[in-house]
Amino acid sequence: MSSNVNRRLVLRGTAVAVAGAALAVPGVLAGTGTLAQAASTTDHSGHGGPATPGGPVPFDELYQGRRIVGKAAEGGHGAHHGGGFTVSIDGKELHLMRNADGTYISVINHYETYADPRAVARAAVDKLRGATLVPIAT
Amino acid sequence: MAVRKNQANLTATEKRNFVNALLELKKSGRYDGFVRTHNQFIMSDTDNGDRVGHRSPSFLPWHRQFLIQFEKELQTVDASVTLPYWDWTADRTTTASIWGADFLGGNGRPRDAQVTTGPFAYSGGKWPITVNVDSRQYLQREMGAGVAQLPTRAEVDSVLAMATYDMAPWNSSSNGFRNHLEGWRGVNLHNRVHVWMGGQMSSGVSPNDPVFWLHHCFIDKLWAEWQRAHPTSTYLPAAGTANVVDLGDTMRPWNNVTPADMLDHTRFYTYDR
């Protein structure tokens, strides 16, 4: 599973360049996620590794018009709850938690488990329907 | 002694009194304090760290105390009110009377999942969602979208048949009654109902939907049914367990009640059957 994601990152860079060259206008970035996703579904030959041994692979993609990013936590909240990983949607942190069996949940979908942080992030985007994450008073 | 009833059997007056008490707690700000507390616990309870409200043996006594505290608040508004329970094995469709405009209101509309009927519809002005994880201020529901079916009575019975309360490692990977009832393992009862409801009910701020209390009241009743079915079984673990609330340990946030204090619900209320 994990090797596909780094490959997509590479492809995403390519897609940005292609889209930029072909259209030569600003503001088309939202389309590149679709291109990158299309590429990733047809090319599974990539290689890469998780940010931490045994951990999930970082990602940075556009999904349904939202930028979702998952990366190794640099300490703090995500480091504790997310199994050393943090996820954001359009730059706002999505509270993530890793279960004992290696699956993940988020504060948006807290009663349903997902295989990896990217699936959690995508499920959250689906449920947000364009709404913005807000910091939770704790 | 207060009697908690099946919501399907409430009279029109009982429904109205319950709804009015909810709206009054909301207006006063006390309701949102419960939402905040629940979310704080759900975000901080972890499988490998301290865990009190969820994914741990104290899931059941913690929610029992949480509901008792909430019920007491309702009773400060109207002393006749008790928490009803929702038997989702029986009332399992989007057209059940629980979703009537005279009670909890209906499903969300397709466009934005917004609940538009009943006392908790945003347009009524009495139920703004203020403790939230995103920017939307209206109550949302997407019944049956996240998972097609609510648990059946046969699935409930299969979980009630489990004689051991809970097992090491005392978290979401445990075998035993508690974790199967909570739903992290097996046929999935409690978690699945949250997912079936959708909207805020499937998030960390699930008490924003008043059905939260009716759902957890039924989960609480199933714990009581399990105790009747297994009179020689009891809460576990007994003592000395790291990160976990043992039988005689106090539970946050109250710090003055233990699972042992919570085992006999008839000290506080009874059920109609």
JSON list of N, CA, C and O in Angstrom, two decimals, chain A residues 77 80-81 95 97-101 105-113 127-138, chain B residues 38-40 42-43 45-47 55 110-112 132-136 142 184 190-191 194-195 199 201-204 206:
[
{"chain": "A", "resi": 77, "resn": "HIS", "atom": "N", "xyz": [0.77, 17.25, 19.67]},
{"chain": "A", "resi": 77, "resn": "HIS", "atom": "CA", "xyz": [-0.46, 16.47, 19.73]},
{"chain": "A", "resi": 77, "resn": "HIS", "atom": "C", "xyz": [-0.45, 15.24, 18.82]},
{"chain": "A", "resi": 77, "resn": "HIS", "atom": "O", "xyz": [-0.70, 14.13, 19.24]},
{"chain": "A", "resi": 80, "resn": "HIS", "atom": "N", "xyz": [1.63, 12.31, 19.75]},
{"chain": "A", "resi": 80, "resn": "HIS", "atom": "CA", "xyz": [1.11, 11.48, 20.83]},
{"chain": "A", "resi": 80, "resn": "HIS", "atom": "C", "xyz": [-0.05, 10.59, 20.38]},
{"chain": "A", "resi": 80, "resn": "HIS", "atom": "O", "xyz": [-0.07, 9.39, 20.62]},
{"chain": "A", "resi": 81, "resn": "HIS", "atom": "N", "xyz": [-1.03, 11.19, 19.70]},
{"chain": "A", "resi": 81, "resn": "HIS", "atom": "CA", "xyz": [-2.26, 10.47, 19.39]},
{"chain": "A", "resi": 81, "resn": "HIS", "atom": "C", "xyz": [-2.26, 9.82, 18.01]},
{"chain": "A", "resi": 81, "resn": "HIS", "atom": "O", "xyz": [-2.91, 8.83, 17.79]},
{"chain": "A", "resi": 95, "resn": "HIS", "atom": "N", "xyz": [-7.69, 16.32, 13.83]},
{"chain": "A", "resi": 95, "resn": "HIS", "atom": "CA", "xyz": [-7.26, 15.49, 14.96]},
{"chain": "A", "resi": 95, "resn": "HIS", "atom": "C", "xyz": [-7.36, 14.01, 14.57]},
{"chain": "A", "resi": 95, "resn": "HIS", "atom": "O", "xyz": [-8.40, 13.51, 14.18]},
{"chain": "A", "resi": 97, "resn": "MET", "atom": "N", "xyz": [-6.15, 9.83, 15.32]},
{"chain": "A", "resi": 97, "resn": "MET", "atom": "CA", "xyz": [-5.79, 8.88, 16.36]},
{"chain": "A", "resi": 97, "resn": "MET", "atom": "C", "xyz": [-5.55, 7.51, 15.74]},
{"chain": "A", "resi": 97, "resn": "MET", "atom": "O", "xyz": [-6.28, 7.08, 14.85]},
{"chain": "A", "resi": 98, "resn": "ARG", "atom": "N", "xyz": [-4.49, 6.85, 16.23]},
{"chain": "A", "resi": 98, "resn": "ARG", "atom": "CA", "xyz": [-4.19, 5.51, 15.74]},
{"chain": "A", "resi": 98, "resn": "ARG", "atom": "C", "xyz": [-4.71, 4.48, 16.73]},
{"chain": "A", "resi": 98, "resn": "ARG", "atom": "O", "xyz": [-4.53, 4.62, 17.95]},
{"chain": "A", "resi": 99, "resn": "ASN", "atom": "N", "xyz": [-5.38, 3.46, 16.21]},
{"chain": "A", "resi": 99, "resn": "ASN", "atom": "CA", "xyz": [-5.91, 2.38, 17.05]},
{"chain": "A", "resi": 99, "resn": "ASN", "atom": "C", "xyz": [-4.85, 1.30, 17.25]},
{"chain": "A", "resi": 99, "resn": "ASN", "atom": "O", "xyz": [-3.87, 1.22, 16.50]},
{"chain": "A", "resi": 100, "resn": "ALA", "atom": "N", "xyz": [-5.09, 0.45, 18.24]},
{"chain": "A", "resi": 100, "resn": "ALA", "atom": "CA", "xyz": [-4.13, -0.60, 18.56]},
{"chain": "A", "resi": 100, "resn": "ALA", "atom": "C", "xyz": [-3.88, -1.54, 17.38]},
{"chain": "A", "resi": 100, "resn": "ALA", "atom": "O", "xyz": [-2.80, -2.08, 17.23]},
{"chain": "A", "resi": 101, "resn": "ASP", "atom": "N", "xyz": [-4.89, -1.71, 16.53]},
{"chain": "A", "resi": 101, "resn": "ASP", "atom": "CA", "xyz": [-4.73, -2.63, 15.39]},
{"chain": "A", "resi": 101, "resn": "ASP", "atom": "C", "xyz": [-4.10, -1.96, 14.18]},
{"chain": "A", "resi": 101, "resn": "ASP", "atom": "O", "xyz": [-4.03, -2.56, 13.10]},
{"chain": "A", "resi": 105, "resn": "ILE", "atom": "N", "xyz": [-8.62, 6.73, 13.08]},
{"chain": "A", "resi": 105, "resn": "ILE", "atom": "CA", "xyz": [-9.88, 7.48, 13.11]},
{"chain": "A", "resi": 105, "resn": "ILE", "atom": "C", "xyz": [-9.54, 8.96, 13.18]},
{"chain": "A", "resi": 105, "resn": "ILE", "atom": "O", "xyz": [-8.39, 9.32, 13.45]},
{"chain": "A", "resi": 106, "resn": "SER", "atom": "N", "xyz": [-10.52, 9.81, 12.96]},
{"chain": "A", "resi": 106, "resn": "SER", "atom": "CA", "xyz": [-10.30, 11.25, 13.16]},
{"chain": "A", "resi": 106, "resn": "SER", "atom": "C", "xyz": [-11.45, 11.81, 13.97]},
{"chain": "A", "resi": 106, "resn": "SER", "atom": "O", "xyz": [-12.46, 11.13, 14.20]},
{"chain": "A", "resi": 107, "resn": "VAL", "atom": "N", "xyz": [-11.33, 13.06, 14.36]},
{"chain": "A", "resi": 107, "resn": "VAL", "atom": "CA", "xyz": [-12.40, 13.66, 15.16]},
{"chain": "A", "resi": 107, "resn": "VAL", "atom": "C", "xyz": [-13.66, 13.84, 14.33]},
{"chain": "A", "resi": 107, "resn": "VAL", "atom": "O", "xyz": [-14.76, 13.95, 14.86]},
{"chain": "A", "resi": 108, "resn": "ILE", "atom": "N", "xyz": [-13.51, 13.84, 12.98]},
{"chain": "A", "resi": 108, "resn": "ILE", "atom": "CA", "xyz": [-14.68, 13.95, 12.11]},
{"chain": "A", "resi": 108, "resn": "ILE", "atom": "C", "xyz": [-15.43, 12.62, 12.02]},
{"chain": "A", "resi": 108, "resn": "ILE", "atom": "O", "xyz": [-16.65, 12.57, 12.06]},
{"chain": "A", "resi": 109, "resn": "ASN", "atom": "N", "xyz": [-14.68, 11.54, 11.86]},
{"chain": "A", "resi": 109, "resn": "ASN", "atom": "CA", "xyz": [-15.26, 10.20, 11.83]},
{"chain": "A", "resi": 109, "resn": "ASN", "atom": "C", "xyz": [-14.66, 9.41, 12.99]},
{"chain": "A", "resi": 109, "resn": "ASN", "atom": "O", "xyz": [-13.64, 8.74, 12.84]},
{"chain": "A", "resi": 110, "resn": "HIS", "atom": "N", "xyz": [-15.29, 9.51, 14.15]},
{"chain": "A", "resi": 110, "resn": "HIS", "atom": "CA", "xyz": [-14.63, 8.99, 15.34]},
{"chain": "A", "resi": 110, "resn": "HIS", "atom": "C", "xyz": [-15.05, 7.59, 15.72]},
{"chain": "A", "resi": 110, "resn": "HIS", "atom": "O", "xyz": [-14.55, 7.00, 16.67]},
{"chain": "A", "resi": 111, "resn": "TYR", "atom": "N", "xyz": [-16.01, 7.02, 15.00]},
{"chain": "A", "resi": 111, "resn": "TYR", "atom": "CA", "xyz": [-16.53, 5.71, 15.39]},
{"chain": "A", "resi": 111, "resn": "TYR", "atom": "C", "xyz": [-16.37, 4.70, 14.26]},
{"chain": "A", "resi": 111, "resn": "TYR", "atom": "O", "xyz": [-16.99, 3.65, 14.28]},
{"chain": "A", "resi": 112, "resn": "GLU", "atom": "N", "xyz": [-15.52, 5.06, 13.27]},
{"chain": "A", "resi": 112, "resn": "GLU", "atom": "CA", "xyz": [-15.34, 4.21, 12.10]},
{"chain": "A", "resi": 112, "resn": "GLU", "atom": "C", "xyz": [-13.85, 4.21, 11.78]},
{"chain": "A", "resi": 112, "resn": "GLU", "atom": "O", "xyz": [-13.23, 5.28, 11.70]},
{"chain": "A", "resi": 113, "resn": "THR", "atom": "N", "xyz": [-13.29, 3.04, 11.58]},
{"chain": "A", "resi": 113, "resn": "THR", "atom": "CA", "xyz": [-11.84, 2.96, 11.40]},
{"chain": "A", "resi": 113, "resn": "THR", "atom": "C", "xyz": [-11.47, 2.93, 9.91]},
{"chain": "A", "resi": 113, "resn": "THR", "atom": "O", "xyz": [-12.24, 2.46, 9.06]},
{"chain": "A", "resi": 127, "resn": "LYS", "atom": "N", "xyz": [-17.10, 14.29, 4.30]},
{"chain": "A", "resi": 127, "resn": "LYS", "atom": "CA", "xyz": [-18.12, 14.66, 5.28]},
{"chain": "A", "resi": 127, "resn": "LYS", "atom": "C", "xyz": [-18.21, 16.18, 5.48]},
{"chain": "A", "resi": 127, "resn": "LYS", "atom": "O", "xyz": [-19.27, 16.70, 5.81]},
{"chain": "A", "resi": 128, "resn": "LEU", "atom": "N", "xyz": [-17.11, 16.86, 5.28]},
{"chain": "A", "resi": 128, "resn": "LEU", "atom": "CA", "xyz": [-17.11, 18.32, 5.49]},
{"chain": "A", "resi": 128, "resn": "LEU", "atom": "C", "xyz": [-17.94, 19.06, 4.44]},
{"chain": "A", "resi": 128, "resn": "LEU", "atom": "O", "xyz": [-18.44, 20.15, 4.70]},
{"chain": "A", "resi": 129, "resn": "ARG", "atom": "N", "xyz": [-18.06, 18.50, 3.24]},
{"chain": "A", "resi": 129, "resn": "ARG", "atom": "CA", "xyz": [-18.82, 19.14, 2.16]},
{"chain": "A", "resi": 129, "resn": "ARG", "atom": "C", "xyz": [-18.40, 20.60, 1.98]},
{"chain": "A", "resi": 129, "resn": "ARG", "atom": "O", "xyz": [-19.25, 21.50, 1.84]},
{"chain": "A", "resi": 130, "resn": "GLY", "atom": "N", "xyz": [-17.11, 20.82, 2.04]},
{"chain": "A", "resi": 130, "resn": "GLY", "atom": "CA", "xyz": [-16.59, 22.17, 1.82]},
{"chain": "A", "resi": 130, "resn": "GLY", "atom": "C", "xyz": [-16.42, 23.01, 3.07]},
{"chain": "A", "resi": 130, "resn": "GLY", "atom": "O", "xyz": [-15.82, 24.07, 3.03]},
{"chain": "A", "resi": 131, "resn": "ALA", "atom": "N", "xyz": [-16.93, 22.54, 4.22]},
{"chain": "A", "resi": 131, "resn": "ALA", "atom": "CA", "xyz": [-16.80, 23.30, 5.46]},
{"chain": "A", "resi": 131, "resn": "ALA", "atom": "C", "xyz": [-15.35, 23.28, 5.94]},
{"chain": "A", "resi": 131, "resn": "ALA", "atom": "O", "xyz": [-14.57, 22.41, 5.58]},
{"chain": "A", "resi": 132, "resn": "THR", "atom": "N", "xyz": [-15.02, 24.26, 6.76]},
{"chain": "A", "resi": 132, "resn": "THR", "atom": "CA", "xyz": [-13.66, 24.44, 7.25]},
{"chain": "A", "resi": 132, "resn": "THR", "atom": "C", "xyz": [-13.50, 23.84, 8.64]},
{"chain": "A", "resi": 132, "resn": "THR", "atom": "O", "xyz": [-14.37, 24.04, 9.51]},
{"chain": "A", "resi": 133, "resn": "LEU", "atom": "N", "xyz": [-12.40, 23.14, 8.86]},
{"chain": "A", "resi": 133, "resn": "LEU", "atom": "CA", "xyz": [-12.11, 22.65, 10.21]},
{"chain": "A", "resi": 133, "resn": "LEU", "atom": "C", "xyz": [-11.86, 23.83, 11.14]},
{"chain": "A", "resi": 133, "resn": "LEU", "atom": "O", "xyz": [-11.28, 24.83, 10.73]},
{"chain": "A", "resi": 134, "resn": "VAL", "atom": "N", "xyz": [-12.32, 23.72, 12.36]},
{"chain": "A", "resi": 134, "resn": "VAL", "atom": "CA", "xyz": [-12.05, 24.77, 13.35]},
{"chain": "A", "resi": 134, "resn": "VAL", "atom": "C", "xyz": [-11.32, 24.15, 14.54]},
{"chain": "A", "resi": 134, "resn": "VAL", "atom": "O", "xyz": [-11.52, 22.98, 14.85]},
{"chain": "A", "resi": 135, "resn": "PRO", "atom": "N", "xyz": [-10.47, 24.93, 15.19]},
{"chain": "A", "resi": 135, "resn": "PRO", "atom": "CA", "xyz": [-9.81, 24.42, 16.40]},
{"chain": "A", "resi": 135, "resn": "PRO", "atom": "C", "xyz": [-10.86, 24.11, 17.47]},
{"chain": "A", "resi": 135, "resn": "PRO", "atom": "O", "xyz": [-11.83, 24.84, 17.61]},
{"chain": "A", "resi": 136, "resn": "ILE", "atom": "N", "xyz": [-10.63, 23.05, 18.18]},
{"chain": "A", "resi": 136, "resn": "ILE", "atom": "CA", "xyz": [-11.60, 22.64, 19.19]},
{"chain": "A", "resi": 136, "resn": "ILE", "atom": "C", "xyz": [-11.13, 23.11, 20.55]},
{"chain": "A", "resi": 136, "resn": "ILE", "atom": "O", "xyz": [-10.01, 22.85, 20.96]},
{"chain": "A", "resi": 137, "resn": "ALA", "atom": "N", "xyz": [-11.98, 23.82, 21.23]},
{"chain": "A", "resi": 137, "resn": "ALA", "atom": "CA", "xyz": [-11.65, 24.28, 22.58]},
{"chain": "A", "resi": 137, "resn": "ALA", "atom": "C", "xyz": [-11.53, 23.10, 23.52]},
{"chain": "A", "resi": 137, "resn": "ALA", "atom": "O", "xyz": [-12.46, 22.30, 23.62]},
{"chain": "A", "resi": 138, "resn": "THR", "atom": "N", "xyz": [-10.39, 22.96, 24.16]},
{"chain": "A", "resi": 138, "resn": "THR", "atom": "CA", "xyz": [-10.22, 21.83, 25.07]},
{"chain": "A", "resi": 138, "resn": "THR", "atom": "C", "xyz": [-9.75, 22.31, 26.43]},
{"chain": "A", "resi": 138, "resn": "THR", "atom": "O", "xyz": [-9.51, 23.47, 26.63]},
{"chain": "B", "resi": 38, "resn": "HIS", "atom": "N", "xyz": [-17.43, 15.58, 26.58]},
{"chain": "B", "resi": 38, "resn": "HIS", "atom": "CA", "xyz": [-17.36, 14.33, 25.82]},
{"chain": "B", "resi": 38, "resn": "HIS", "atom": "C", "xyz": [-16.24, 14.39, 24.79]},
{"chain": "B", "resi": 38, "resn": "HIS", "atom": "O", "xyz": [-15.47, 13.44, 24.64]},
{"chain": "B", "resi": 39, "resn": "ASN", "atom": "N", "xyz": [-16.14, 15.49, 24.08]},
{"chain": "B", "resi": 39, "resn": "ASN", "atom": "CA", "xyz": [-15.11, 15.59, 23.05]},
{"chain": "B", "resi": 39, "resn": "ASN", "atom": "C", "xyz": [-13.71, 15.59, 23.65]},
{"chain": "B", "resi": 39, "resn": "ASN", "atom": "O", "xyz": [-12.78, 15.01, 23.08]},
{"chain": "B", "resi": 40, "resn": "GLN", "atom": "N", "xyz": [-13.57, 16.22, 24.80]},
{"chain": "B", "resi": 40, "resn": "GLN", "atom": "CA", "xyz": [-12.24, 16.21, 25.44]},
{"chain": "B", "resi": 40, "resn": "GLN", "atom": "C", "xyz": [-11.81, 14.78, 25.76]},
{"chain": "B", "resi": 40, "resn": "GLN", "atom": "O", "xyz": [-10.66, 14.42, 25.55]},
{"chain": "B", "resi": 42, "resn": "ILE", "atom": "N", "xyz": [-13.01, 11.96, 24.30]},
{"chain": "B", "resi": 42, "resn": "ILE", "atom": "CA", "xyz": [-12.88, 11.12, 23.11]},
{"chain": "B", "resi": 42, "resn": "ILE", "atom": "C", "xyz": [-11.57, 11.43, 22.38]},
{"chain": "B", "resi": 42, "resn": "ILE", "atom": "O", "xyz": [-10.98, 10.56, 21.76]},
{"chain": "B", "resi": 43, "resn": "MET", "atom": "N", "xyz": [-11.08, 12.66, 22.49]},
{"chain": "B", "resi": 43, "resn": "MET", "atom": "CA", "xyz": [-9.82, 13.00, 21.84]},
{"chain": "B", "resi": 43, "resn": "MET", "atom": "C", "xyz": [-8.62, 12.57, 22.66]},
{"chain": "B", "resi": 43, "resn": "MET", "atom": "O", "xyz": [-7.53, 12.40, 22.11]},
{"chain": "B", "resi": 45, "resn": "ASP", "atom": "N", "xyz": [-8.65, 9.86, 25.06]},
{"chain": "B", "resi": 45, "resn": "ASP", "atom": "CA", "xyz": [-8.61, 8.43, 25.38]},
{"chain": "B", "resi": 45, "resn": "ASP", "atom": "C", "xyz": [-7.86, 7.70, 24.27]},
{"chain": "B", "resi": 45, "resn": "ASP", "atom": "O", "xyz": [-8.31, 7.68, 23.12]},
{"chain": "B", "resi": 46, "resn": "THR", "atom": "N", "xyz": [-6.71, 7.11, 24.60]},
{"chain": "B", "resi": 46, "resn": "THR", "atom": "CA", "xyz": [-5.93, 6.42, 23.58]},
{"chain": "B", "resi": 46, "resn": "THR", "atom": "C", "xyz": [-5.66, 4.98, 23.99]},
{"chain": "B", "resi": 46, "resn": "THR", "atom": "O", "xyz": [-5.57, 4.66, 25.18]},
{"chain": "B", "resi": 47, "resn": "ASP", "atom": "N", "xyz": [-5.47, 4.12, 22.98]},
{"chain": "B", "resi": 47, "resn": "ASP", "atom": "CA", "xyz": [-5.31, 2.69, 23.25]},
{"chain": "B", "resi": 47, "resn": "ASP", "atom": "C", "xyz": [-4.07, 2.37, 24.07]},
{"chain": "B", "resi": 47, "resn": "ASP", "atom": "O", "xyz": [-4.05, 1.36, 24.78]},
{"chain": "B", "resi": 55, "resn": "ARG", "atom": "N", "xyz": [-12.96, 3.18, 24.59]},
{"chain": "B", "resi": 55, "resn": "ARG", "atom": "CA", "xyz": [-11.95, 2.17, 24.28]},
{"chain": "B", "resi": 55, "resn": "ARG", "atom": "C", "xyz": [-11.27, 1.63, 25.53]},
{"chain": "B", "resi": 55, "resn": "ARG", "atom": "O", "xyz": [-10.05, 1.42, 25.56]},
{"chain": "B", "resi": 110, "resn": "PRO", "atom": "N", "xyz": [-30.71, 16.16, 1.59]},
{"chain": "B", "resi": 110, "resn": "PRO", "atom": "CA", "xyz": [-29.58, 15.65, 0.80]},
{"chain": "B", "resi": 110, "resn": "PRO", "atom": "C", "xyz": [-28.47, 16.68, 0.56]},
{"chain": "B", "resi": 110, "resn": "PRO", "atom": "O", "xyz": [-27.29, 16.34, 0.61]},
{"chain": "B", "resi": 111, "resn": "ARG", "atom": "N", "xyz": [-28.84, 17.91, 0.32]},
{"chain": "B", "resi": 111, "resn": "ARG", "atom": "CA", "xyz": [-27.85, 18.89, -0.14]},
{"chain": "B", "resi": 111, "resn": "ARG", "atom": "C", "xyz": [-26.71, 19.08, 0.86]},
{"chain": "B", "resi": 111, "resn": "ARG", "atom": "O", "xyz": [-25.53, 19.09, 0.50]},
{"chain": "B", "resi": 112, "resn": "ASP", "atom": "N", "xyz": [-27.04, 19.28, 2.13]},
{"chain": "B", "resi": 112, "resn": "ASP", "atom": "CA", "xyz": [-26.01, 19.60, 3.11]},
{"chain": "B", "resi": 112, "resn": "ASP", "atom": "C", "xyz": [-26.17, 18.84, 4.42]},
{"chain": "B", "resi": 112, "resn": "ASP", "atom": "O", "xyz": [-25.52, 19.18, 5.41]},
{"chain": "B", "resi": 132, "resn": "ASN", "atom": "N", "xyz": [-18.05, 22.59, 18.06]},
{"chain": "B", "resi": 132, "resn": "ASN", "atom": "CA", "xyz": [-18.05, 21.84, 16.81]},
{"chain": "B", "resi": 132, "resn": "ASN", "atom": "C", "xyz": [-16.63, 21.63, 16.31]},
{"chain": "B", "resi": 132, "resn": "ASN", "atom": "O", "xyz": [-15.69, 22.28, 16.77]},
{"chain": "B", "resi": 133, "resn": "VAL", "atom": "N", "xyz": [-16.48, 20.72, 15.37]},
{"chain": "B", "resi": 133, "resn": "VAL", "atom": "CA", "xyz": [-15.18, 20.46, 14.77]},
{"chain": "B", "resi": 133, "resn": "VAL", "atom": "C", "xyz": [-15.01, 21.18, 13.44]},
{"chain": "B", "resi": 133, "resn": "VAL", "atom": "O", "xyz": [-13.93, 21.22, 12.88]},
{"chain": "B", "resi": 134, "resn": "ASP", "atom": "N", "xyz": [-16.11, 21.71, 12.91]},
{"chain": "B", "resi": 134, "resn": "ASP", "atom": "CA", "xyz": [-16.01, 22.47, 11.67]},
{"chain": "B", "resi": 134, "resn": "ASP", "atom": "C", "xyz": [-16.92, 23.68, 11.76]},
{"chain": "B", "resi": 134, "resn": "ASP", "atom": "O", "xyz": [-17.54, 23.94, 12.79]},
{"chain": "B", "resi": 135, "resn": "SER", "atom": "N", "xyz": [-16.99, 24.42, 10.65]},
{"chain": "B", "resi": 135, "resn": "SER", "atom": "CA", "xyz": [-17.62, 25.74, 10.68]},
{"chain": "B", "resi": 135, "resn": "SER", "atom": "C", "xyz": [-19.14, 25.71, 10.60]},
{"chain": "B", "resi": 135, "resn": "SER", "atom": "O", "xyz": [-19.77, 26.76, 10.71]},
{"chain": "B", "resi": 136, "resn": "ARG", "atom": "N", "xyz": [-19.74, 24.54, 10.43]},
{"chain": "B", "resi": 136, "resn": "ARG", "atom": "CA", "xyz": [-21.19, 24.50, 10.24]},
{"chain": "B", "resi": 136, "resn": "ARG", "atom": "C", "xyz": [-21.93, 24.58, 11.58]},
{"chain": "B", "resi": 136, "resn": "ARG", "atom": "O", "xyz": [-21.62, 23.85, 12.50]},
{"chain": "B", "resi": 142, "resn": "GLU", "atom": "N", "xyz": [-27.18, 12.00, 8.46]},
{"chain": "B", "resi": 142, "resn": "GLU", "atom": "CA", "xyz": [-27.21, 11.27, 7.18]},
{"chain": "B", "resi": 142, "resn": "GLU", "atom": "C", "xyz": [-27.52, 9.81, 7.50]},
{"chain": "B", "resi": 142, "resn": "GLU", "atom": "O", "xyz": [-26.67, 8.94, 7.35]},
{"chain": "B", "resi": 184, "resn": "TRP", "atom": "N", "xyz": [-15.61, -1.83, 18.63]},
{"chain": "B", "resi": 184, "resn": "TRP", "atom": "CA", "xyz": [-14.32, -1.82, 17.93]},
{"chain": "B", "resi": 184, "resn": "TRP", "atom": "C", "xyz": [-13.99, -3.21, 17.39]},
{"chain": "B", "resi": 184, "resn": "TRP", "atom": "O", "xyz": [-13.11, -3.34, 16.55]},
{"chain": "B", "resi": 190, "resn": "HIS", "atom": "N", "xyz": [-22.48, -0.35, 19.41]},
{"chain": "B", "resi": 190, "resn": "HIS", "atom": "CA", "xyz": [-22.50, 1.09, 19.72]},
{"chain": "B", "resi": 190, "resn": "HIS", "atom": "C", "xyz": [-21.89, 1.98, 18.63]},
{"chain": "B", "resi": 190, "resn": "HIS", "atom": "O", "xyz": [-22.49, 2.96, 18.20]},
{"chain": "B", "resi": 191, "resn": "ASN", "atom": "N", "xyz": [-20.69, 1.65, 18.18]},
{"chain": "B", "resi": 191, "resn": "ASN", "atom": "CA", "xyz": [-20.04, 2.48, 17.17]},
{"chain": "B", "resi": 191, "resn": "ASN", "atom": "C", "xyz": [-20.88, 2.56, 15.90]},
{"chain": "B", "resi": 191, "resn": "ASN", "atom": "O", "xyz": [-20.99, 3.62, 15.27]},
{"chain": "B", "resi": 194, "resn": "HIS", "atom": "N", "xyz": [-23.61, 5.17, 15.90]},
{"chain": "B", "resi": 194, "resn": "HIS", "atom": "CA", "xyz": [-23.09, 6.52, 15.65]},
{"chain": "B", "resi": 194, "resn": "HIS", "atom": "C", "xyz": [-22.86, 6.73, 14.16]},
{"chain": "B", "resi": 194, "resn": "HIS", "atom": "O", "xyz": [-23.20, 7.79, 13.62]},
{"chain": "B", "resi": 195, "resn": "VAL", "atom": "N", "xyz": [-22.27, 5.74, 13.49]},
{"chain": "B", "resi": 195, "resn": "VAL", "atom": "CA", "xyz": [-21.98, 5.87, 12.06]},
{"chain": "B", "resi": 195, "resn": "VAL", "atom": "C", "xyz": [-23.27, 5.91, 11.25]},
{"chain": "B", "resi": 195, "resn": "VAL", "atom": "O", "xyz": [-23.39, 6.69, 10.30]},
{"chain": "B", "resi": 199, "resn": "GLY", "atom": "N", "xyz": [-23.71, 12.82, 10.43]},
{"chain": "B", "resi": 199, "resn": "GLY", "atom": "CA", "xyz": [-23.72, 14.16, 11.01]},
{"chain": "B", "resi": 199, "resn": "GLY", "atom": "C", "xyz": [-22.84, 14.23, 12.23]},
{"chain": "B", "resi": 199, "resn": "GLY", "atom": "O", "xyz": [-21.85, 13.50, 12.36]},
{"chain": "B", "resi": 201, "resn": "MET", "atom": "N", "xyz": [-23.31, 13.09, 15.03]},
{"chain": "B", "resi": 201, "resn": "MET", "atom": "CA", "xyz": [-23.28, 11.85, 15.81]},
{"chain": "B", "resi": 201, "resn": "MET", "atom": "C", "xyz": [-22.09, 10.95, 15.46]},
{"chain": "B", "resi": 201, "resn": "MET", "atom": "O", "xyz": [-21.71, 10.11, 16.27]},
{"chain": "B", "resi": 202, "resn": "SER", "atom": "N", "xyz": [-21.54, 11.08, 14.27]},
{"chain": "B", "resi": 202, "resn": "SER", "atom": "CA", "xyz": [-20.40, 10.24, 13.93]},
{"chain": "B", "resi": 202, "resn": "SER", "atom": "C", "xyz": [-19.07, 10.92, 14.21]},
{"chain": "B", "resi": 202, "resn": "SER", "atom": "O", "xyz": [-18.02, 10.41, 13.85]},
{"chain": "B", "resi": 203, "resn": "SER", "atom": "N", "xyz": [-19.11, 12.06, 14.88]},
{"chain": "B", "resi": 203, "resn": "SER", "atom": "CA", "xyz": [-17.88, 12.81, 15.18]},
{"chain": "B", "resi": 203, "resn": "SER", "atom": "C", "xyz": [-17.62, 12.81, 16.68]},
{"chain": "B", "resi": 203, "resn": "SER", "atom": "O", "xyz": [-18.39, 12.28, 17.48]},
{"chain": "B", "resi": 204, "resn": "GLY", "atom": "N", "xyz": [-16.53, 13.46, 17.06]},
{"chain": "B", "resi": 204, "resn": "GLY", "atom": "CA", "xyz": [-16.19, 13.57, 18.48]},
{"chain": "B", "resi": 204, "resn": "GLY", "atom": "C", "xyz": [-17.16, 14.42, 19.27]},
{"chain": "B", "resi": 204, "resn": "GLY", "atom": "O", "xyz": [-17.24, 14.30, 20.49]},
{"chain": "B", "resi": 206, "resn": "SER", "atom": "N", "xyz": [-20.38, 14.25, 19.24]},
{"chain": "B", "resi": 206, "resn": "SER", "atom": "CA", "xyz": [-21.65, 13.56, 19.02]},
{"chain": "B", "resi": 206, "resn": "SER", "atom": "C", "xyz": [-22.79, 13.99, 19.94]},
{"chain": "B", "resi": 206, "resn": "SER", "atom": "O", "xyz": [-23.95, 13.93, 19.52]}
]
